[in-house]
Amino acid sequence: LCVSSPILDESGRPLAAFTAALLSGQASDERITEVKEHVREAAEDLSREQGYLGDHSRAHGFSSSR
C-alpha cells in the first residue's frame, strides 16, 4: 500500500510527491489514517519550504493504492 501527497511550489503547482509505503499485512484502516496524516504533514512542511503559503489540504487530495 502506498500513500502520497503532493509537494507544491509557491503558486500551488505540484513539484514532487511525498510517499510512504506499507506492507499490506500492516495496512489496517487505523494505520492507513495515521500514515496519511504523517504524509500530509511532511508534504505541507516541504511545500512551505518551497514557498507555498496556501491551504495544502484543499489544494490536492491524497492518492493511495492497495
CSV table of C-alpha atoms in Angstrom, one decimal:
chain,number,residue,atom,x,y,z
A,1,LEU,CA,0.0,0.0,0.0
A,2,CYS,CA,1.3,3.5,-0.9
A,3,VAL,CA,0.0,6.8,0.4
A,4,SER,CA,1.1,10.0,-1.4
A,5,SER,CA,0.6,13.8,-1.1
A,6,PRO,CA,2.0,16.5,-3.5
A,7,ILE,CA,4.7,18.9,-2.6
A,8,LEU,CA,3.6,22.3,-4.1
A,9,ASP,CA,5.6,25.3,-5.3
A,10,GLU,CA,4.8,28.9,-4.4
A,11,SER,CA,2.0,29.0,-7.0
A,12,GLY,CA,0.4,25.8,-5.8
A,13,ARG,CA,1.6,23.6,-8.7
A,14,PRO,CA,2.9,20.1,-7.9
A,15,LEU,CA,6.7,19.8,-7.9
A,16,ALA,CA,7.0,16.3,-6.5
A,17,ALA,CA,5.2,13.9,-4.1
A,18,PHE,CA,5.9,12.6,-0.7
A,19,THR,CA,5.1,8.9,-0.5
A,20,ALA,CA,5.0,6.2,2.2
A,21,ALA,CA,4.7,2.5,1.6
A,22,LEU,CA,3.3,-0.1,4.0
A,23,LEU,CA,3.2,-3.9,3.8
A,24,SER,CA,-0.4,-4.9,3.0
A,25,GLY,CA,-0.5,-7.0,6.2
A,26,GLN,CA,0.2,-3.9,8.3
A,27,ALA,CA,-2.4,-1.7,6.5
A,28,SER,CA,-5.3,-1.6,8.9
A,29,ASP,CA,-7.7,1.3,8.4
A,30,GLU,CA,-6.4,2.9,11.6
A,31,ARG,CA,-2.7,2.6,10.4
A,32,ILE,CA,-3.6,4.0,7.0
A,33,THR,CA,-5.2,7.0,8.6
A,34,GLU,CA,-2.2,7.5,10.8
A,35,VAL,CA,0.2,7.3,7.8
A,36,LYS,CA,-2.0,9.6,5.8
A,37,GLU,CA,-1.7,12.3,8.5
A,38,HIS,CA,2.1,11.9,8.7
A,39,VAL,CA,2.4,12.1,4.9
A,40,ARG,CA,0.2,15.2,4.7
A,41,GLU,CA,2.2,16.9,7.4
A,42,ALA,CA,5.5,16.2,5.7
A,43,ALA,CA,4.2,17.3,2.3
A,44,GLU,CA,2.9,20.5,3.9
A,45,ASP,CA,6.3,21.2,5.5
A,46,LEU,CA,8.1,20.6,2.3
A,47,SER,CA,5.6,22.8,0.3
A,48,ARG,CA,6.1,25.6,2.8
A,49,GLU,CA,9.9,25.3,2.2
A,50,GLN,CA,9.2,25.8,-1.5
A,51,GLY,CA,7.2,29.0,-0.8
A,52,TYR,CA,3.6,27.6,-0.8
A,53,LEU,CA,1.5,29.5,1.7
A,54,GLY,CA,-2.0,28.2,0.8
A,55,ASP,CA,-4.2,25.6,2.4
A,56,HIS,CA,-2.5,22.4,1.4
A,57,SER,CA,-5.4,20.2,2.4
A,58,ARG,CA,-7.7,22.0,0.0
A,59,ALA,CA,-5.2,22.2,-2.9
A,60,HIS,CA,-4.9,18.5,-3.6
A,61,GLY,CA,-6.2,15.2,-2.3
A,62,PHE,CA,-4.4,12.1,-1.3
A,63,SER,CA,-3.5,9.3,-3.5
A,64,SER,CA,-3.4,5.8,-2.1
A,65,SER,CA,-3.4,2.3,-3.6
A,66,ARG,CA,-3.6,-1.2,-2.2
